Short mmCIF file of N, CA, C and O in Angstrom, two decimals:
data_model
loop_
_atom_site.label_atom_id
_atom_site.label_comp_id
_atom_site.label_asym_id
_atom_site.label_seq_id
_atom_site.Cartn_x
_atom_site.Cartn_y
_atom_site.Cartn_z
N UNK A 504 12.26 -60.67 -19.99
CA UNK A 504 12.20 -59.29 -20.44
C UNK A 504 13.56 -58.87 -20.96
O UNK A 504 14.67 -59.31 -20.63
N UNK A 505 13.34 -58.20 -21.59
CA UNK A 505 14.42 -57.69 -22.41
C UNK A 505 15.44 -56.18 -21.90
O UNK A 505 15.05 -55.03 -22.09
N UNK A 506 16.84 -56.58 -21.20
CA UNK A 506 17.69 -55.68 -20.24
C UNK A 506 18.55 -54.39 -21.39
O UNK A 506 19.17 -54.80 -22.37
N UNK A 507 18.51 -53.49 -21.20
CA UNK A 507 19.19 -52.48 -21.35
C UNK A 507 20.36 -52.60 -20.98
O UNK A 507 20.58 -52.96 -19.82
N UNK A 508 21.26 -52.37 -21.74
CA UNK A 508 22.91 -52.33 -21.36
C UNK A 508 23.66 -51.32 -21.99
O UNK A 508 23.33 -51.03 -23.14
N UNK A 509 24.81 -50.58 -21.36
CA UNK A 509 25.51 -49.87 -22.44
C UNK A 509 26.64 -50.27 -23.00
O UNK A 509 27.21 -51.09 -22.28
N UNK A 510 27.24 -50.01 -24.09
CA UNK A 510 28.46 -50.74 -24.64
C UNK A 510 29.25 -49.36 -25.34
O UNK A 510 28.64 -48.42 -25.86
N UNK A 511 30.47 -49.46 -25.24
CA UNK A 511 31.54 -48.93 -25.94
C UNK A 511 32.35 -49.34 -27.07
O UNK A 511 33.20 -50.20 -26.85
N UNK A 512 32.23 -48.83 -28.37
CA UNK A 512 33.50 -48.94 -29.05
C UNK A 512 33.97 -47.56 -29.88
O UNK A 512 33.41 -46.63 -30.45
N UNK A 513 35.57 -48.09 -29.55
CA UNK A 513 36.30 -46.82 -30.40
C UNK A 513 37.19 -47.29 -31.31
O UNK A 513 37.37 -48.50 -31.36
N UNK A 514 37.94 -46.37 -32.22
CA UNK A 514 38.73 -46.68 -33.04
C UNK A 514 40.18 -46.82 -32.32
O UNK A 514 40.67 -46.55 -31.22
N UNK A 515 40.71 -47.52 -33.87
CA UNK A 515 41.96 -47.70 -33.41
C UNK A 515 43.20 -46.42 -33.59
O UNK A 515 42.65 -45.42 -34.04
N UNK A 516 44.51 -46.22 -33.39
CA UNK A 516 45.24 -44.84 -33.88
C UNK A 516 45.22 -45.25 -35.71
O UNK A 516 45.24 -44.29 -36.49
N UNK A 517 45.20 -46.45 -36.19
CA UNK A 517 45.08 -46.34 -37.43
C UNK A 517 43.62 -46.60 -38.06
O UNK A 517 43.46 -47.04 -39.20
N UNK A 518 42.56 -46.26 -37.13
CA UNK A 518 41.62 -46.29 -38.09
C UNK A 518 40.15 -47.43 -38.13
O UNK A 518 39.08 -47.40 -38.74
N UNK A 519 40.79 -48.44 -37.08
CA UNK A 519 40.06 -49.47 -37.46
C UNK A 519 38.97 -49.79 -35.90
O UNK A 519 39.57 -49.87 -34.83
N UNK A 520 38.26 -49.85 -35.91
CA UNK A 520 36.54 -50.22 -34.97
C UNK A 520 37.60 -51.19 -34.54
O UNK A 520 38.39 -51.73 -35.32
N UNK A 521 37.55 -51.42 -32.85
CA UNK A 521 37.56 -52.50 -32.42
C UNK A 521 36.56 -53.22 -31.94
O UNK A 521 35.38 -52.91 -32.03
N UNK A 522 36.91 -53.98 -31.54
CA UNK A 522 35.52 -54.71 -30.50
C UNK A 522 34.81 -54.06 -29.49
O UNK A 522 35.30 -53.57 -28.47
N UNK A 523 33.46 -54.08 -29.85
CA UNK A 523 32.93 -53.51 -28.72
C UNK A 523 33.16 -54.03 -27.09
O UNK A 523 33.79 -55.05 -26.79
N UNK A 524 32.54 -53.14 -26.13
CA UNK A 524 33.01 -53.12 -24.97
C UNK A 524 31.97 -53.17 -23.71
O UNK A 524 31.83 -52.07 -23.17
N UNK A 525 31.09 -54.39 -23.08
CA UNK A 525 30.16 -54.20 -22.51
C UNK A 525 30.52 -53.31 -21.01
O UNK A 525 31.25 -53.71 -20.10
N UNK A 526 29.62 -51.75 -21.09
CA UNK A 526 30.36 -51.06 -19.80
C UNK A 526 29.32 -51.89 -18.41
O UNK A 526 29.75 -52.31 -17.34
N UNK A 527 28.03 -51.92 -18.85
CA UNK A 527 27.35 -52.47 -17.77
C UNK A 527 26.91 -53.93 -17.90
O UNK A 527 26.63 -54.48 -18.97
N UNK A 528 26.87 -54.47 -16.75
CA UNK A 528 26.31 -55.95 -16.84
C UNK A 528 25.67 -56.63 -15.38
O UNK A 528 26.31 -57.37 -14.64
N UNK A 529 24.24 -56.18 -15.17
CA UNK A 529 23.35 -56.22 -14.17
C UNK A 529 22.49 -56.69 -14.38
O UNK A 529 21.66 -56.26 -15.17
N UNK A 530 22.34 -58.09 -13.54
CA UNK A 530 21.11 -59.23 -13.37
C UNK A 530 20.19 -58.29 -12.96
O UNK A 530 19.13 -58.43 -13.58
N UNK A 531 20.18 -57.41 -12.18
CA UNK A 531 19.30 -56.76 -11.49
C UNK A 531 18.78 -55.28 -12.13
O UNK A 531 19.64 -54.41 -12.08
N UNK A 532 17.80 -54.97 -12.59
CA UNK A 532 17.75 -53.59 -12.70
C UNK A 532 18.62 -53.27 -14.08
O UNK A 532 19.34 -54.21 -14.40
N UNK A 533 18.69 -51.94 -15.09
CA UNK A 533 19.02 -51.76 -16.18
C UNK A 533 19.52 -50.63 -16.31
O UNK A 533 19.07 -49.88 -15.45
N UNK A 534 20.40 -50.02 -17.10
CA UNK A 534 21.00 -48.92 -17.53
C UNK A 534 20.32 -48.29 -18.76
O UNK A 534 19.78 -48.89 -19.69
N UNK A 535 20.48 -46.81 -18.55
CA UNK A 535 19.85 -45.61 -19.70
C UNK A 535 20.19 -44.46 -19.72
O UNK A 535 20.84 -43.84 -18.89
N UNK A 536 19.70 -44.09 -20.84
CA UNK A 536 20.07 -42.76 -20.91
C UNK A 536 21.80 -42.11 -20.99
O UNK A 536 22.18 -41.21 -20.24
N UNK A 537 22.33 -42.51 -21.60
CA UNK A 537 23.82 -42.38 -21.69
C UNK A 537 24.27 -40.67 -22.46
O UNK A 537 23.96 -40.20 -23.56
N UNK A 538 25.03 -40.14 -21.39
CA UNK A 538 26.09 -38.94 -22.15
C UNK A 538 27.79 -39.64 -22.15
O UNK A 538 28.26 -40.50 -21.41
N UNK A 539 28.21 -39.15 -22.90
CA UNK A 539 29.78 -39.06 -23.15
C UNK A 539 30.22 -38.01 -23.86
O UNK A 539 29.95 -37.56 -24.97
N UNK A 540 31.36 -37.56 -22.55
CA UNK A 540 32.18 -36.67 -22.40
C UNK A 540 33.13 -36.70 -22.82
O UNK A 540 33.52 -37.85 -23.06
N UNK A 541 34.01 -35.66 -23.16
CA UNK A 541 35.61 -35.84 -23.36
C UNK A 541 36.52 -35.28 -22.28
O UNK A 541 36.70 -34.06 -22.28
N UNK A 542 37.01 -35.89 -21.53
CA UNK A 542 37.30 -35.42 -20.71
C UNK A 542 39.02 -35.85 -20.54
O UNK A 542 39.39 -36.92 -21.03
N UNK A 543 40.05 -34.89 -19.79
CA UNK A 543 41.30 -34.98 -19.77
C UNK A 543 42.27 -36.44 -19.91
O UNK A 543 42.42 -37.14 -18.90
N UNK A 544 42.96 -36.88 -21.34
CA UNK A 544 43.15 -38.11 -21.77
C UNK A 544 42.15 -38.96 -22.14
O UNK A 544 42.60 -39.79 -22.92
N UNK A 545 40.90 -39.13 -21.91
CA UNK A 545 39.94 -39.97 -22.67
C UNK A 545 38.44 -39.56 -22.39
O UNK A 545 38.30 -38.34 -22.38
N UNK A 546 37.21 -40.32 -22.14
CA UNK A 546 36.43 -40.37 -22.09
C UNK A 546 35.73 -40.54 -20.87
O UNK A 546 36.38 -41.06 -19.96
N UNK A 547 34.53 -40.22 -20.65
CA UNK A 547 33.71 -40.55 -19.33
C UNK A 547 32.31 -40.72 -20.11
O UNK A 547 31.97 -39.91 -20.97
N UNK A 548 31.60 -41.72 -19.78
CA UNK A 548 30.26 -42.32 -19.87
C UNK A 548 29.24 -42.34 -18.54
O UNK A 548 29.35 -43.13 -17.60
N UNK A 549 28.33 -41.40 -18.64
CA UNK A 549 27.89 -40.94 -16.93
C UNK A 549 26.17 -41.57 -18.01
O UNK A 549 25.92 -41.27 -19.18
N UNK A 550 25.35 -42.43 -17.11
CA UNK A 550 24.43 -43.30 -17.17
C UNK A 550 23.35 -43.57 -15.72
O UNK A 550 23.60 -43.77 -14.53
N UNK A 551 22.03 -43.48 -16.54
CA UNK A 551 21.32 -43.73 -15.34
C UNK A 551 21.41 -45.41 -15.07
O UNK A 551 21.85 -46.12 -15.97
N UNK A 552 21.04 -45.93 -13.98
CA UNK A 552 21.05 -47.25 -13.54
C UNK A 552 20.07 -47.40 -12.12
O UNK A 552 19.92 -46.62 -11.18
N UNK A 553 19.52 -48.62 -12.35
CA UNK A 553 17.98 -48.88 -11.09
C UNK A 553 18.67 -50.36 -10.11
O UNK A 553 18.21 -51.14 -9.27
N UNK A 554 20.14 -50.16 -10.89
CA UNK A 554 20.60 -51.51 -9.75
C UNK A 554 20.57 -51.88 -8.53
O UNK A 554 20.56 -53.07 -8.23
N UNK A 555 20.57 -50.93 -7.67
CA UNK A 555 20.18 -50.85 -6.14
C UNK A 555 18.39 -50.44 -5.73
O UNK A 555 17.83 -49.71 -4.91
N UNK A 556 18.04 -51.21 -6.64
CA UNK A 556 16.60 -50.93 -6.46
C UNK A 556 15.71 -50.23 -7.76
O UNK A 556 16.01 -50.27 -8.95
N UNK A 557 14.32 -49.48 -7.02
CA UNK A 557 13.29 -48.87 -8.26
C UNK A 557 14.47 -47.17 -8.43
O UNK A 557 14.96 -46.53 -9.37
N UNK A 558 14.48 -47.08 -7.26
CA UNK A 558 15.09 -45.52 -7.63
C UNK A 558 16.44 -45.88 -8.35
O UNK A 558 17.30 -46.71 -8.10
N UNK A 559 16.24 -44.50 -9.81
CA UNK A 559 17.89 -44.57 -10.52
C UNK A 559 19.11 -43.98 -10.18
O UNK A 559 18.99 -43.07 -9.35
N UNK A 560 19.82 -44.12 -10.42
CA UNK A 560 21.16 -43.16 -9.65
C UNK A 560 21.54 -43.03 -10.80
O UNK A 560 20.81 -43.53 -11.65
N UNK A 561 22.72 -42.37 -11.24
CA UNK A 561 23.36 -41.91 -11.60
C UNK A 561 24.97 -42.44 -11.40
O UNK A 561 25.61 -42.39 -10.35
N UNK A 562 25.48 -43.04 -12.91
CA UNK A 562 26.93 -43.41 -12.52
C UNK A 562 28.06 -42.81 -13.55
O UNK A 562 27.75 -41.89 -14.30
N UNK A 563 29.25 -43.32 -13.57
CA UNK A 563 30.12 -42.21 -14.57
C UNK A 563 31.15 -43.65 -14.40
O UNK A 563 31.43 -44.20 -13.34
N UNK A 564 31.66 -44.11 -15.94
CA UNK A 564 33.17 -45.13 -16.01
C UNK A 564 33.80 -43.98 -17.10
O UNK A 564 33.33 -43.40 -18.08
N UNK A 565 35.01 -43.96 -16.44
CA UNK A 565 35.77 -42.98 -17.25
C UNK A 565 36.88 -44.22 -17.85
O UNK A 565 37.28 -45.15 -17.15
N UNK A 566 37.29 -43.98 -19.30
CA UNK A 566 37.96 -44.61 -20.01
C UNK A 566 39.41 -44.30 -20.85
O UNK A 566 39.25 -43.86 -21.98
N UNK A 567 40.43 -44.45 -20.50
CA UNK A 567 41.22 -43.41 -21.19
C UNK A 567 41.63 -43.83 -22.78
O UNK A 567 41.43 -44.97 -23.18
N UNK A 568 42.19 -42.85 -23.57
CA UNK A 568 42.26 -42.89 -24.98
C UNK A 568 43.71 -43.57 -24.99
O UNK A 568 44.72 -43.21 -24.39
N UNK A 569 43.51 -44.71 -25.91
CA UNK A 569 44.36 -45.53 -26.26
C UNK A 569 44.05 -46.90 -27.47
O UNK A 569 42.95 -46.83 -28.02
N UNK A 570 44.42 -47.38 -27.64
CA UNK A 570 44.59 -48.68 -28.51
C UNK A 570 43.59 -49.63 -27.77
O UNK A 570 42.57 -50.06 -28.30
N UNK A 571 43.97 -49.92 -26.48
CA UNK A 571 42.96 -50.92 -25.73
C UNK A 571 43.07 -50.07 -24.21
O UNK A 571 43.78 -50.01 -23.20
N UNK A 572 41.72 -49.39 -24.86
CA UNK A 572 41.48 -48.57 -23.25
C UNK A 572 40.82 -49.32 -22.26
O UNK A 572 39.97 -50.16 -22.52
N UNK A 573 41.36 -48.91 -20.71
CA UNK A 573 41.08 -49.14 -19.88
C UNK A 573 39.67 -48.87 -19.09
O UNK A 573 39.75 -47.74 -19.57
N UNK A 574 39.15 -48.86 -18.77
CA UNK A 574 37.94 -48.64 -18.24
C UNK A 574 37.95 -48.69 -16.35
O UNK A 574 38.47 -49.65 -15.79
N UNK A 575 37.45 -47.79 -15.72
CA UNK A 575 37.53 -48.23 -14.31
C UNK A 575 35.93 -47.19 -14.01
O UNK A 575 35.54 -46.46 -14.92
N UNK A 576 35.20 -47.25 -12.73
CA UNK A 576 34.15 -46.86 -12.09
C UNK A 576 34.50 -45.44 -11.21
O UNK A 576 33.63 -44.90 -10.53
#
């Protein structure tokens, strides 16, 4: 079957797409439904996910604005 994932990409300060950015990556269960925020220095990506089972939760990786942003949970 075919898994749902979310991915990130942003530009560079001059302009240019980098490589995208896989945020989720779960054998188990799938990610949906994605908002992104702007939030103080960069970004937040808040996503449903069924990884701990049928019920979805709710998660958030905030990313800050840069050249090669960081990503953390």
């Amino acid at each position: 079957f075919s898994k749902r994932e979310i991915f990130y990409r942003s530009r560079s300060s001059d302009g240019i797409w980098v490589e995208e950015l896989q945020l989720t990556n779960h054998w188990m269960g799938e990610a949906y439904a994605p908002s992104i925020a702007v939030v103080p220095r960069g970004v937040a990506v808040l996503f449903t996910d069924t990884r701990n089972g049928y019920y979805p939760e709710v998660y958030v990786k905030r990313g800050k604005f840069s050249d090669a942003p960081e990503w953390r949970d």
